[in-house]
PDB file of C-alpha atoms (C1' of nucleotides) in Angstrom:
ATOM      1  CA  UNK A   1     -27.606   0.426  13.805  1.00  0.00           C
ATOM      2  CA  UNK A   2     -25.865   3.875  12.900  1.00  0.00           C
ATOM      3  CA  UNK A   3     -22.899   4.285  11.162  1.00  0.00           C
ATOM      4  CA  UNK A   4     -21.439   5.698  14.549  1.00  0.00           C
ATOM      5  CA  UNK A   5     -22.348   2.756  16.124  1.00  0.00           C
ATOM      6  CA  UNK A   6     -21.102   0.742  13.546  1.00  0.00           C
ATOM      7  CA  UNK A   7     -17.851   2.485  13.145  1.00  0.00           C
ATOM      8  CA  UNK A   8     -17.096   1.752  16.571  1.00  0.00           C
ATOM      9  CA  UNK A   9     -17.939  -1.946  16.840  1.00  0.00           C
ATOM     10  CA  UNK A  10     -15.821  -2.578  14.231  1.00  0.00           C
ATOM     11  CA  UNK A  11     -13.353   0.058  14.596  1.00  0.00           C
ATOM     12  CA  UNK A  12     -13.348   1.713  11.231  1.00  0.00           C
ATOM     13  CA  UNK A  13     -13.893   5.285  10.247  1.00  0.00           C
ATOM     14  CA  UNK A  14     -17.043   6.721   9.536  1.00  0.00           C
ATOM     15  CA  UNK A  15     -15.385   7.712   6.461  1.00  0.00           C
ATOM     16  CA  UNK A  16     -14.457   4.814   5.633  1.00  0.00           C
ATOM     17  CA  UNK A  17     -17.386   3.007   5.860  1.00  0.00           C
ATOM     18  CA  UNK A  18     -19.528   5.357   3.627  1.00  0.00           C
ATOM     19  CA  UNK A  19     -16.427   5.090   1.321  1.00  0.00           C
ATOM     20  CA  UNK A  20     -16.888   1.509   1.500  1.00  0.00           C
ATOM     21  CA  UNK A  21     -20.193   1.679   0.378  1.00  0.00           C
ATOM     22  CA  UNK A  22     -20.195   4.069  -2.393  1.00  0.00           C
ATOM     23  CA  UNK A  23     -17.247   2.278  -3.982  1.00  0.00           C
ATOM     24  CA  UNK A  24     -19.476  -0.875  -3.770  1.00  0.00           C
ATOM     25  CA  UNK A  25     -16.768  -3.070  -1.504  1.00  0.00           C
ATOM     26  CA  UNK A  26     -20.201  -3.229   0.723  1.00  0.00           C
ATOM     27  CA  UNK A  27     -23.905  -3.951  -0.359  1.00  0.00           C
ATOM     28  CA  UNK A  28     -25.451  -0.447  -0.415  1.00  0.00           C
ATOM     29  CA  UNK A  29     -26.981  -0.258   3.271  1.00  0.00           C
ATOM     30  CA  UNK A  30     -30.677   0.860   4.298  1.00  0.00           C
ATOM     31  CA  UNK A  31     -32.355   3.998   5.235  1.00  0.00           C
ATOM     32  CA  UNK A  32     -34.773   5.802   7.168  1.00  0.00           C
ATOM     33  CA  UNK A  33     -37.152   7.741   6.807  1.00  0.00           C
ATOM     34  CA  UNK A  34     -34.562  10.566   6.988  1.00  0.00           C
ATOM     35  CA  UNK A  35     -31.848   9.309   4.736  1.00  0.00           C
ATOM     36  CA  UNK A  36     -29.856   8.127   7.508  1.00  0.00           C
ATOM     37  CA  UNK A  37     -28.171   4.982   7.387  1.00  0.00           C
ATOM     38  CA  UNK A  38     -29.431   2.078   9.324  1.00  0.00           C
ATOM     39  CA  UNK A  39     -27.112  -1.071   8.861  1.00  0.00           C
ATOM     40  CA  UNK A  40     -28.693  -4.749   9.552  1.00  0.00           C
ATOM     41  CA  UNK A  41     -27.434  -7.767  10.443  1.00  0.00           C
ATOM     42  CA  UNK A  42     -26.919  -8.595   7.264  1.00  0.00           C
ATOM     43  CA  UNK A  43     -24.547  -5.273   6.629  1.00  0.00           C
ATOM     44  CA  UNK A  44     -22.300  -5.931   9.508  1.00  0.00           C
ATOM     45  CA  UNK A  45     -21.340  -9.496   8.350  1.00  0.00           C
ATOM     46  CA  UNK A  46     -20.775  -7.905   5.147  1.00  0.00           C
ATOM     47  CA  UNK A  47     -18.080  -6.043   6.999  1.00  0.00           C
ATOM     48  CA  UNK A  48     -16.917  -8.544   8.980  1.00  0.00           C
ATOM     49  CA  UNK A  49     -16.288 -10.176   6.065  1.00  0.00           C
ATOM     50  CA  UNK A  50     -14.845  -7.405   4.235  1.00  0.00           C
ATOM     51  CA  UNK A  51     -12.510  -6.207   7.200  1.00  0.00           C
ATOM     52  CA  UNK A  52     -11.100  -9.733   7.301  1.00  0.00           C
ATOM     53  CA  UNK A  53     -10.158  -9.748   3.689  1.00  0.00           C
ATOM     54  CA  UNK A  54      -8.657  -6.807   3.737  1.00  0.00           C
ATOM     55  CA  UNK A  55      -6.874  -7.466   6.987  1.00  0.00           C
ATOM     56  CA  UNK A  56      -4.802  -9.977   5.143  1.00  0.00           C
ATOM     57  CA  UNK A  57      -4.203  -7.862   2.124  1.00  0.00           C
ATOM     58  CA  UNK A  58      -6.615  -8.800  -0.301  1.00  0.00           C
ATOM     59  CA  UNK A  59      -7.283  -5.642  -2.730  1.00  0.00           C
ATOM     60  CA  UNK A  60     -10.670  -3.837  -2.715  1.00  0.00           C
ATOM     61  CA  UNK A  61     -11.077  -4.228  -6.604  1.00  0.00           C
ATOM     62  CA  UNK A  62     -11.039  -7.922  -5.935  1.00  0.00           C
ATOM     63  CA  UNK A  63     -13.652  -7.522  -3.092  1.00  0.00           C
ATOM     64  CA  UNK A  64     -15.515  -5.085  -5.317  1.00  0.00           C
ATOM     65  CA  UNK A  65     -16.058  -7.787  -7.709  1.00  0.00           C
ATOM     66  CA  UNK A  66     -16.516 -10.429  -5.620  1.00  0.00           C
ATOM     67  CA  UNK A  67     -19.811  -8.300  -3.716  1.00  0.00           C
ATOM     68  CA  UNK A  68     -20.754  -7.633  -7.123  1.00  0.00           C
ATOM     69  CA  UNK A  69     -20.928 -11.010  -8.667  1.00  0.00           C
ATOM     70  CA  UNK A  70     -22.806 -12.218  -5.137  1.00  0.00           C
ATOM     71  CA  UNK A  71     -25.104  -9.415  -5.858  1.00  0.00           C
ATOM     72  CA  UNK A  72     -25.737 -11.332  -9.389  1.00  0.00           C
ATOM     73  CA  UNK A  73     -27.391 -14.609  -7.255  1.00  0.00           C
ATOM     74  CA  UNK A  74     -26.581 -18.045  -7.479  1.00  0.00           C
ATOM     75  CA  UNK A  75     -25.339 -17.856 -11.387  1.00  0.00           C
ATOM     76  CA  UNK A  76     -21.907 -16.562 -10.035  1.00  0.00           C
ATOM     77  CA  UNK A  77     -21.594 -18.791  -7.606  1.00  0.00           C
ATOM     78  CA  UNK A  78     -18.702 -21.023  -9.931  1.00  0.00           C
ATOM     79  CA  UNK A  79     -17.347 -17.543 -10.455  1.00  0.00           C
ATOM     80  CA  UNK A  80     -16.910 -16.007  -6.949  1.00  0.00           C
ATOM     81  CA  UNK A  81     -15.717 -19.772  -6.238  1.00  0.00           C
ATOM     82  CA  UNK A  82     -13.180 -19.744  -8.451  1.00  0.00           C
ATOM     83  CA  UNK A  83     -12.000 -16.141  -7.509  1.00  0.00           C
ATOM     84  CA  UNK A  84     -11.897 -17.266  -4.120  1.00  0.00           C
ATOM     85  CA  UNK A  85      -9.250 -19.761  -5.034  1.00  0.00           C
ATOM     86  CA  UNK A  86      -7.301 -17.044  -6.983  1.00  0.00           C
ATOM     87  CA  UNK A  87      -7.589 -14.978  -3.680  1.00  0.00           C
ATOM     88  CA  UNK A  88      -6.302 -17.957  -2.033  1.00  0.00           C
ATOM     89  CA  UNK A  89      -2.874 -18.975  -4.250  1.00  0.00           C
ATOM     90  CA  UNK A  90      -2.261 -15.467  -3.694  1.00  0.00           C
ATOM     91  CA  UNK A  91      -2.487 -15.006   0.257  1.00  0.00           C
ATOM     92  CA  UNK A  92      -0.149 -18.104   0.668  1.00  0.00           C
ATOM     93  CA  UNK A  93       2.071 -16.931  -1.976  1.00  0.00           C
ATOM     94  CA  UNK A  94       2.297 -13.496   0.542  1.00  0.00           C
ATOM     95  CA  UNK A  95       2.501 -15.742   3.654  1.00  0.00           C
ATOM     96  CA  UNK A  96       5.640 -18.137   2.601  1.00  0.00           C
ATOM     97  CA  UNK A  97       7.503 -14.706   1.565  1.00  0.00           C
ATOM     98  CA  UNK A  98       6.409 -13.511   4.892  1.00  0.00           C
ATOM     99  CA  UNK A  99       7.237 -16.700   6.945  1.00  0.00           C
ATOM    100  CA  UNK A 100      11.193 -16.351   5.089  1.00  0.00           C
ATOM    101  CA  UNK A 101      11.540 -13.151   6.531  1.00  0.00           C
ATOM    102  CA  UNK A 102      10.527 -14.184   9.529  1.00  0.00           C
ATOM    103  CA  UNK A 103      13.439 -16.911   9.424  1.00  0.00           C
ATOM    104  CA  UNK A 104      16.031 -13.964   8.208  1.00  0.00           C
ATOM    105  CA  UNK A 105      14.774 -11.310  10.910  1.00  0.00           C
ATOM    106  CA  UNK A 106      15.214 -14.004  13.505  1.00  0.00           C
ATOM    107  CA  UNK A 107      18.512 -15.310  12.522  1.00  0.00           C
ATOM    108  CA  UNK A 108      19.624 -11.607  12.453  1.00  0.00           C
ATOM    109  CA  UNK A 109      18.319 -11.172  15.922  1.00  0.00           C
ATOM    110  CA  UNK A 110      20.217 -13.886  16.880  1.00  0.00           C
ATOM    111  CA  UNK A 111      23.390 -12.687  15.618  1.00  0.00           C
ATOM    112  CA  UNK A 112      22.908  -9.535  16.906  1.00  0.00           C
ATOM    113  CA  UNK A 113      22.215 -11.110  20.695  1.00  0.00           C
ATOM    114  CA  UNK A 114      25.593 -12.927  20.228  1.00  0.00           C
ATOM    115  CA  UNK A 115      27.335  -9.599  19.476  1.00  0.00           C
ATOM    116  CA  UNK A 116      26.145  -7.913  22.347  1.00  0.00           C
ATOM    117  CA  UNK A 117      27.295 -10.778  24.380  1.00  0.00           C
ATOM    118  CA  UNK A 118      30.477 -11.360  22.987  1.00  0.00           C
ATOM    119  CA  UNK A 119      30.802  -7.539  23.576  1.00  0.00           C
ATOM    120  CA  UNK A 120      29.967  -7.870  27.176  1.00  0.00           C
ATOM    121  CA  UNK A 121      32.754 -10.611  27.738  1.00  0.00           C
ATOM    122  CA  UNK A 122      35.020  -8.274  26.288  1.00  0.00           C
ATOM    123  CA  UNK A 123      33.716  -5.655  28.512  1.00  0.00           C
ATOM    124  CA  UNK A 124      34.122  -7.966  31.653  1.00  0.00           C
ATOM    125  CA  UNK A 125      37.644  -9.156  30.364  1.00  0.00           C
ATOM    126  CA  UNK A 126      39.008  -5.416  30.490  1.00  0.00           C
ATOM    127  CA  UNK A 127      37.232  -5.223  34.033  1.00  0.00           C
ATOM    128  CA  UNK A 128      39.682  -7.772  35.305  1.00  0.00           C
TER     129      UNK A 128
ATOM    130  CA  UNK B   1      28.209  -4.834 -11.557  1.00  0.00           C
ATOM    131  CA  UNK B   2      26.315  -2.115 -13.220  1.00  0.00           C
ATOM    132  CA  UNK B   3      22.427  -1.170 -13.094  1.00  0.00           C
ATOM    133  CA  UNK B   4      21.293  -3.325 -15.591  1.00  0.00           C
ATOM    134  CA  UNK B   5      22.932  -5.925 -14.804  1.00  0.00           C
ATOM    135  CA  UNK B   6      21.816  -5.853 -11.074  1.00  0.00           C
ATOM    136  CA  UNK B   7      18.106  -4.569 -12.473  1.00  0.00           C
ATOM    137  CA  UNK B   8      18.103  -8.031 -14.480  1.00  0.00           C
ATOM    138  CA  UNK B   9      19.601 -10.108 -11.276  1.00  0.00           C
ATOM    139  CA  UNK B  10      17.415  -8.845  -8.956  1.00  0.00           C
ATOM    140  CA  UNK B  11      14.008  -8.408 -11.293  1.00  0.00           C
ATOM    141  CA  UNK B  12      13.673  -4.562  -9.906  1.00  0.00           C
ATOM    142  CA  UNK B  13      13.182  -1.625 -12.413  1.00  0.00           C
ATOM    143  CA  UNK B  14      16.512   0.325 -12.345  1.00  0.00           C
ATOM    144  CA  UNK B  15      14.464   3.117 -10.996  1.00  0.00           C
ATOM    145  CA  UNK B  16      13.797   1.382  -8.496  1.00  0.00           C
ATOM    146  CA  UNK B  17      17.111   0.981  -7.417  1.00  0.00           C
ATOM    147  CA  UNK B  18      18.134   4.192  -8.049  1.00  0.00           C
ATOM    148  CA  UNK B  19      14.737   5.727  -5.857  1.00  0.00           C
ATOM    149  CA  UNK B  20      16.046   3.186  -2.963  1.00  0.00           C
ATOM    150  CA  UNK B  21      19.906   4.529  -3.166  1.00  0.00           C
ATOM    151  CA  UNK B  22      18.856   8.258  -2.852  1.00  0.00           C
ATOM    152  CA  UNK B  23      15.925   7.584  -0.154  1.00  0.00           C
ATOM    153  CA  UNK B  24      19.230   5.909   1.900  1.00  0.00           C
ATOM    154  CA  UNK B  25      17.153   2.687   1.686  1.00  0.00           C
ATOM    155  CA  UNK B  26      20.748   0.813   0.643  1.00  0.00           C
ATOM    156  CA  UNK B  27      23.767   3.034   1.482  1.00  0.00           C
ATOM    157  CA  UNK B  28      25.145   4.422  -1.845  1.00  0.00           C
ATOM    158  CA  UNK B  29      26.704   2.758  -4.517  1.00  0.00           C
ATOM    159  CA  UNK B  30      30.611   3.459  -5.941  1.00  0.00           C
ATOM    160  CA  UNK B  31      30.845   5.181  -9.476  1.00  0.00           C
ATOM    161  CA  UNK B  32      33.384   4.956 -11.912  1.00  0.00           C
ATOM    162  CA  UNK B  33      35.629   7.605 -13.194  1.00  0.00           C
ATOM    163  CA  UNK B  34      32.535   8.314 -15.653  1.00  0.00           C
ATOM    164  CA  UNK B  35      30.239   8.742 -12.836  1.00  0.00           C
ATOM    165  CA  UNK B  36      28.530   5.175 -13.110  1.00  0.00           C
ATOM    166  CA  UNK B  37      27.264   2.985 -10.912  1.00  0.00           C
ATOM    167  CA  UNK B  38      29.180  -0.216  -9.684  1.00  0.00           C
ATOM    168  CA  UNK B  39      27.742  -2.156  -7.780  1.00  0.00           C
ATOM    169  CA  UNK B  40      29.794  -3.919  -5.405  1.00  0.00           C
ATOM    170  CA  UNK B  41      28.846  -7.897  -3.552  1.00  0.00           C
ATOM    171  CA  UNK B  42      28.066  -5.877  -0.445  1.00  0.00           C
ATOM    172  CA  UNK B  43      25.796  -3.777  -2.186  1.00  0.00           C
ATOM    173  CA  UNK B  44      24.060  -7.066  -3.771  1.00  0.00           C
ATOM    174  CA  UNK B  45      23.710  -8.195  -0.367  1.00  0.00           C
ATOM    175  CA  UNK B  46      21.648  -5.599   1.137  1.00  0.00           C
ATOM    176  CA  UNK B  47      19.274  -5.224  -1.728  1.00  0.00           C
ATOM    177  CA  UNK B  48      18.583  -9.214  -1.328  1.00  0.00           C
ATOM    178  CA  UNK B  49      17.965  -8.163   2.390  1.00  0.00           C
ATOM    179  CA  UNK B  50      15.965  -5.366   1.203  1.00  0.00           C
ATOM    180  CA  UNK B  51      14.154  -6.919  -1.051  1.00  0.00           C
ATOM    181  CA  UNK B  52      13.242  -9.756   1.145  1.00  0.00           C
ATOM    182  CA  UNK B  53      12.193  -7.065   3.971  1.00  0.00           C
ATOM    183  CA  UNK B  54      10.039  -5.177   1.613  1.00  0.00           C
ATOM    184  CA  UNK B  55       8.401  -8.669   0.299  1.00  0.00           C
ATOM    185  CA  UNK B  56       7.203  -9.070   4.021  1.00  0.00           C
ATOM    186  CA  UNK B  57       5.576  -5.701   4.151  1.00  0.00           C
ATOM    187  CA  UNK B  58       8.163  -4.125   6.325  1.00  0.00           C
ATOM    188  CA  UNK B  59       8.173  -0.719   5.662  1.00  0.00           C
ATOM    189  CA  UNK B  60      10.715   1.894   3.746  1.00  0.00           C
ATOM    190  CA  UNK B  61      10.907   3.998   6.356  1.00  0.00           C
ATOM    191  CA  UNK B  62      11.687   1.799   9.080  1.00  0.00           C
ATOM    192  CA  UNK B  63      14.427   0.227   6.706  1.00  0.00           C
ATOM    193  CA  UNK B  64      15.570   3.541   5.821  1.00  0.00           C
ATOM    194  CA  UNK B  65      15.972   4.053   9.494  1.00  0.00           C
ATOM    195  CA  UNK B  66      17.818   0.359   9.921  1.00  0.00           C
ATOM    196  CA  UNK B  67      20.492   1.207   7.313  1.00  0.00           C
ATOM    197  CA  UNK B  68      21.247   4.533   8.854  1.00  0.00           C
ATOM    198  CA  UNK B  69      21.634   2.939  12.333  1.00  0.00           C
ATOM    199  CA  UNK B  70      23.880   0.027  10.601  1.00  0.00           C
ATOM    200  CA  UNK B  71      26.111   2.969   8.663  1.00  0.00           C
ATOM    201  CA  UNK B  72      26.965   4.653  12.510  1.00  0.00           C
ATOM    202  CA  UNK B  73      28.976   1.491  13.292  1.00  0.00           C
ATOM    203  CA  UNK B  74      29.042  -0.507  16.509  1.00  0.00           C
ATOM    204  CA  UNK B  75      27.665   1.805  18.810  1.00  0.00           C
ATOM    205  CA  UNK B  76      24.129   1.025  17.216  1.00  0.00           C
ATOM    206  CA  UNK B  77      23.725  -2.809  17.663  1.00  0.00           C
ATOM    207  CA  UNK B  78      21.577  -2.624  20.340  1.00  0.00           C
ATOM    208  CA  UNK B  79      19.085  -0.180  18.539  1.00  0.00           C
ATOM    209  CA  UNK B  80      19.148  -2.288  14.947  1.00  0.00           C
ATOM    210  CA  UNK B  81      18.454  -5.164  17.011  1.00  0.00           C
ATOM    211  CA  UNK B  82      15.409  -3.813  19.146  1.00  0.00           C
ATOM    212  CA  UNK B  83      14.163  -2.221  15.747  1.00  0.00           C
ATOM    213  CA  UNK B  84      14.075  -5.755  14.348  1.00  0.00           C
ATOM    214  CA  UNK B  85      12.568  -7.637  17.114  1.00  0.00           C
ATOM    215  CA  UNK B  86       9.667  -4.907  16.649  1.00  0.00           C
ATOM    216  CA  UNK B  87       9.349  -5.632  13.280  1.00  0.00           C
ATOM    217  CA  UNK B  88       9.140  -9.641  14.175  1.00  0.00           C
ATOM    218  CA  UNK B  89       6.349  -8.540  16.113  1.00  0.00           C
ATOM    219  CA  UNK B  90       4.511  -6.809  13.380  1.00  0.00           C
ATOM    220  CA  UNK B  91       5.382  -9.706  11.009  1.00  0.00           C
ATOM    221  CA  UNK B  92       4.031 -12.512  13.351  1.00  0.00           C
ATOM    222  CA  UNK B  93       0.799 -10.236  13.851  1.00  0.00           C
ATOM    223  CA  UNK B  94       0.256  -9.703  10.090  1.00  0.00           C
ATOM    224  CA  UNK B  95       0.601 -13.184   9.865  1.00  0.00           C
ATOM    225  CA  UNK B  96      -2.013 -14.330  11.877  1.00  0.00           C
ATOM    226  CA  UNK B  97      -4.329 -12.054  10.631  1.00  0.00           C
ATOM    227  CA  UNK B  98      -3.979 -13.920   7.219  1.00  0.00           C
ATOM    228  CA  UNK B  99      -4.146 -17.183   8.841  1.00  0.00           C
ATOM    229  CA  UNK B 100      -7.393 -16.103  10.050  1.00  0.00           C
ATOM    230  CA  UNK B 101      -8.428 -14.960   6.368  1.00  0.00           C
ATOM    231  CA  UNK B 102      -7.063 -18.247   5.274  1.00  0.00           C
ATOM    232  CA  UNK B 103      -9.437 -20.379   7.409  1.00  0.00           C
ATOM    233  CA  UNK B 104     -11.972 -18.203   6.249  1.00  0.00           C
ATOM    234  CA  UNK B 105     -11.251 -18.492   2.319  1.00  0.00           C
ATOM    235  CA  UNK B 106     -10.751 -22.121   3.074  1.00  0.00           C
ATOM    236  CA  UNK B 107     -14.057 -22.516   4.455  1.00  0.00           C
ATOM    237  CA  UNK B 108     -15.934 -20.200   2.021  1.00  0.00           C
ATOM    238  CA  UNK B 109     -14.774 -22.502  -0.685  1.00  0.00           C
ATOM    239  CA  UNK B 110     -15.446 -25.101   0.687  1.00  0.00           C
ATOM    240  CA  UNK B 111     -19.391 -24.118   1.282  1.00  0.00           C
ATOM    241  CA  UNK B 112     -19.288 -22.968  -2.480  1.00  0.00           C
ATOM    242  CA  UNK B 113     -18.300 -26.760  -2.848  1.00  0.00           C
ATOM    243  CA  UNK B 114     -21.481 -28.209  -1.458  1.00  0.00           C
ATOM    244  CA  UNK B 115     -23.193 -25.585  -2.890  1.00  0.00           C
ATOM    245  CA  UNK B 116     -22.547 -26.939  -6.638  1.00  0.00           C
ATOM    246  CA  UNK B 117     -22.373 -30.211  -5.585  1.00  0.00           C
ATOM    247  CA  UNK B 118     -25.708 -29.739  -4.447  1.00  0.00           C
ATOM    248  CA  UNK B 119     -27.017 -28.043  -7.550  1.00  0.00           C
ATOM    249  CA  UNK B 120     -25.908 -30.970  -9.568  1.00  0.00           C
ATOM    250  CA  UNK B 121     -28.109 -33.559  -7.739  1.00  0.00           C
ATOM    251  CA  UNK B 122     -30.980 -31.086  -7.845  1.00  0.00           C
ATOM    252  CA  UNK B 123     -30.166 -31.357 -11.726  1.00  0.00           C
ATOM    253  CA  UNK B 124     -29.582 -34.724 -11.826  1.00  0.00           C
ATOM    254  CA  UNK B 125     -32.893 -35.753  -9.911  1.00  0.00           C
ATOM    255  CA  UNK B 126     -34.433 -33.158 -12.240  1.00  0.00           C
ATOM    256  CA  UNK B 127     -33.135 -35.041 -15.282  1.00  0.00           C
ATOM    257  CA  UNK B 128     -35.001 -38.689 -13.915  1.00  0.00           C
TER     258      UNK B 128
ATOM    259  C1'  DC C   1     -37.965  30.420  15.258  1.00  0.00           C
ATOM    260  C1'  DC C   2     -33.310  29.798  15.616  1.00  0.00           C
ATOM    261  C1'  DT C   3     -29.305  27.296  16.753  1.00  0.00           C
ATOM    262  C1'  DT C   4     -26.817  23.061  17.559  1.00  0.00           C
ATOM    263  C1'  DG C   5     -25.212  18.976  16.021  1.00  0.00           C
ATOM    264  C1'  DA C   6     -25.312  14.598  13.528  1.00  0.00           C
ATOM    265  C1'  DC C   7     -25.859  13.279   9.163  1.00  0.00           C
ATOM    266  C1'  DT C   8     -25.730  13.533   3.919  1.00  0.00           C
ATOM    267  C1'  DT C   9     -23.123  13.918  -0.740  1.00  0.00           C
ATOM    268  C1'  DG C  10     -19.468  14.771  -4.088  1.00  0.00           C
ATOM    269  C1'  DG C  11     -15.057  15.922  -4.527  1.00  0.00           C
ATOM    270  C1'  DA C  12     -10.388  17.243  -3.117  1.00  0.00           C
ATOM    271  C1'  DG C  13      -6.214  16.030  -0.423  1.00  0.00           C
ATOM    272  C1'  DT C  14      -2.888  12.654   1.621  1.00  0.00           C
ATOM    273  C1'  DT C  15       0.505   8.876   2.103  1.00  0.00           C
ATOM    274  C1'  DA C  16       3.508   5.174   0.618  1.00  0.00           C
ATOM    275  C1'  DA C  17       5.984   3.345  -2.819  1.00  0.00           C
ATOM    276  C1'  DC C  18       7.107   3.477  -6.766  1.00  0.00           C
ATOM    277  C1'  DT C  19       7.423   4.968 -11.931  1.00  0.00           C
ATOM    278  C1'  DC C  20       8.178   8.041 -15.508  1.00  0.00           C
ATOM    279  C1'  DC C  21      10.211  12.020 -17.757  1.00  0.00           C
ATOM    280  C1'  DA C  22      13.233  15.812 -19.362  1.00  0.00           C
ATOM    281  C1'  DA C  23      17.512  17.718 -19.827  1.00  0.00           C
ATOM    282  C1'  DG C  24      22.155  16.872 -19.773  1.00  0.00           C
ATOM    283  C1'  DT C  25      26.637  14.092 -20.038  1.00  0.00           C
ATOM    284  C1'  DG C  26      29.642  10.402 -21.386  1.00  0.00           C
ATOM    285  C1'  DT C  27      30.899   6.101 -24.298  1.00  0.00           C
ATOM    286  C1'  DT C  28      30.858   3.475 -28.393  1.00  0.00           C
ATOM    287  C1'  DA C  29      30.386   2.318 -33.219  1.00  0.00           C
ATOM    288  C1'  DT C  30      30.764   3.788 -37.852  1.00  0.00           C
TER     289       DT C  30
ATOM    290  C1'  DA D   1      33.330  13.413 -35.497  1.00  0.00           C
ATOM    291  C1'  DT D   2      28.848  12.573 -35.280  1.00  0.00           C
ATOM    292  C1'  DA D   3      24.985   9.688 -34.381  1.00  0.00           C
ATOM    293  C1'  DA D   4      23.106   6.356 -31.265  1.00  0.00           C
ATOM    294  C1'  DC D   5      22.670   4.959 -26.877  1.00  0.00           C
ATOM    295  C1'  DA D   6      23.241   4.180 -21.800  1.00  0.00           C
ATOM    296  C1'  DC D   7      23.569   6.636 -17.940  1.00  0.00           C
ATOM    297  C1'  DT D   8      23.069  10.724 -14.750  1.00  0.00           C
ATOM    298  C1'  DT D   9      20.032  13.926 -11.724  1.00  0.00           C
ATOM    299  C1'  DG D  10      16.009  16.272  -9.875  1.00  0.00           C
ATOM    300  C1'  DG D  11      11.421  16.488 -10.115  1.00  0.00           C
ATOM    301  C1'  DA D  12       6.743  15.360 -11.636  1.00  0.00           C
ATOM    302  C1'  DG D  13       3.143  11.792 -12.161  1.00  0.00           C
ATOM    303  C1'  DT D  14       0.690   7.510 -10.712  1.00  0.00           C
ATOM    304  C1'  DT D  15      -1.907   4.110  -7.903  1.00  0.00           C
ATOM    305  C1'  DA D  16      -4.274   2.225  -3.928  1.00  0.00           C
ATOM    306  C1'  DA D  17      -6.650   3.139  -0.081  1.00  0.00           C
ATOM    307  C1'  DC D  18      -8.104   5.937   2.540  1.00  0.00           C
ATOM    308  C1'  DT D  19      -9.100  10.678   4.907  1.00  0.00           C
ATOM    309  C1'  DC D  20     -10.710  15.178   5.042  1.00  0.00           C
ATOM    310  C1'  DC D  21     -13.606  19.005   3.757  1.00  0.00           C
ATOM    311  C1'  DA D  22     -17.385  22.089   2.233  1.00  0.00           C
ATOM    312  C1'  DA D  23     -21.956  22.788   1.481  1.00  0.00           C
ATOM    313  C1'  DG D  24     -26.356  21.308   2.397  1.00  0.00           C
ATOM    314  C1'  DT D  25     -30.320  18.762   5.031  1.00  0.00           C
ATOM    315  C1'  DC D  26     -32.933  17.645   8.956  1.00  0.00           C
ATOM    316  C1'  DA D  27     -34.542  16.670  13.790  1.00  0.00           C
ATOM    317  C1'  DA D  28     -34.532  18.279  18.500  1.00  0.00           C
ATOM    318  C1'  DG D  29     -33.909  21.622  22.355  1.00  0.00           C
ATOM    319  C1'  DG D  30     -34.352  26.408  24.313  1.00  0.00           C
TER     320       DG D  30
END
DNA sequence: CCTTGACTTGGAGTTAACTCCAAGTGTTAT
DNA sequence: ATAACACTTGGAGTTAACTCCAAGTCAAGG
């Protein structure tokens, strides 16, 4: 695959995906006989993967490492476990802040819809 | 209440809350006669709110724009209210996204799990 | 053979959200 | 009253994560 085609699969830049690759956050990709990149299977889970993580906040120095110590083989594999788990404590950590808001913003909302009803009555009232 | 005080309370830099009172991201704070800041229990209130907001990932802009609205009075409870519904939305997408990443981390481990688990009977049997 | 256009690289520029700094003023302790 | 110190403001610097750009290469069409 090309990086166009590859940048609209998965709906990330061009840009981004070379910059991706030269900061390491992928596995550097194939290619031809031209110097033009030619991404396998292999390469798009690696962004799969990578767009996932990031989706949910994780930062690309963690993911950096993480690609790196994989690169390593199978002696990391207690390491990239473990930073995994790190990864982990932290992403719930984000989501019970996030799931408080939630419970503000919706209270608020909810206050706010009984204002603008209790303004209506008085609306109606002067009506009368 | 004055900066440090509120710094310490609060656990943000007084920089910090001096950048957020002249962005308009809380509505500004009363000096005294030397031109100090004293912080008032309204004040404390919105940075809590603030804080909370910006611990979710809403933006400064869009909370920038929220306090304005709230400062024009009455007339803008139907806006602050649509502009936090939208930012519910956001919230509840950005949430599943890391649910997603979650399941994923979860199951990642997990496989790294067998993985050593396996290694240690290849060790064991290795050992016989 | 020359142009067009997609691709390459390295490096500079951008944005959000702080964070730090310098120069100046006011308050407090000795 | 003078040194030490907290506070003020406006502006510059920093960091993460892109995003854009310039200069160069190369294959294909007219």
């Amino acid at each position: 695959m090309t990086i166009a085609e590859v940048s609209k699969k998965f709906d990330l830049s061009q840009d981004t995906l070379r910059y991706y690759e030269r900061i390491g956050l992928i596995p550097s990709v194939n290619r031809n006989k031209g110097g033009i990149r030619d991404y396998t299977e292999e390469d798009c889970k690696w962004i799969v993967f990578i767009k996932c993580m990031r989706s949910a906040g994780l930062p690309i120095e963690v993911l950096i490492e993480y690609v790196g110590l994989f690169q390593q083989g199978d002696a990391t594999i207690e390491a990239r476990k473990e930073l995994l788990i790190g990864q982990r404590k932290q992403l719930i950590a984000r989501m019970e802040d996030m799931q408080k808001t939630l419970e503000l913003l919706n209270y608020k909302i909810e206050s706010y819809e009984q204002t603008v009803v209790k303004k209506e009555k008085e609306l109606k009232r002067s009506e009368d």
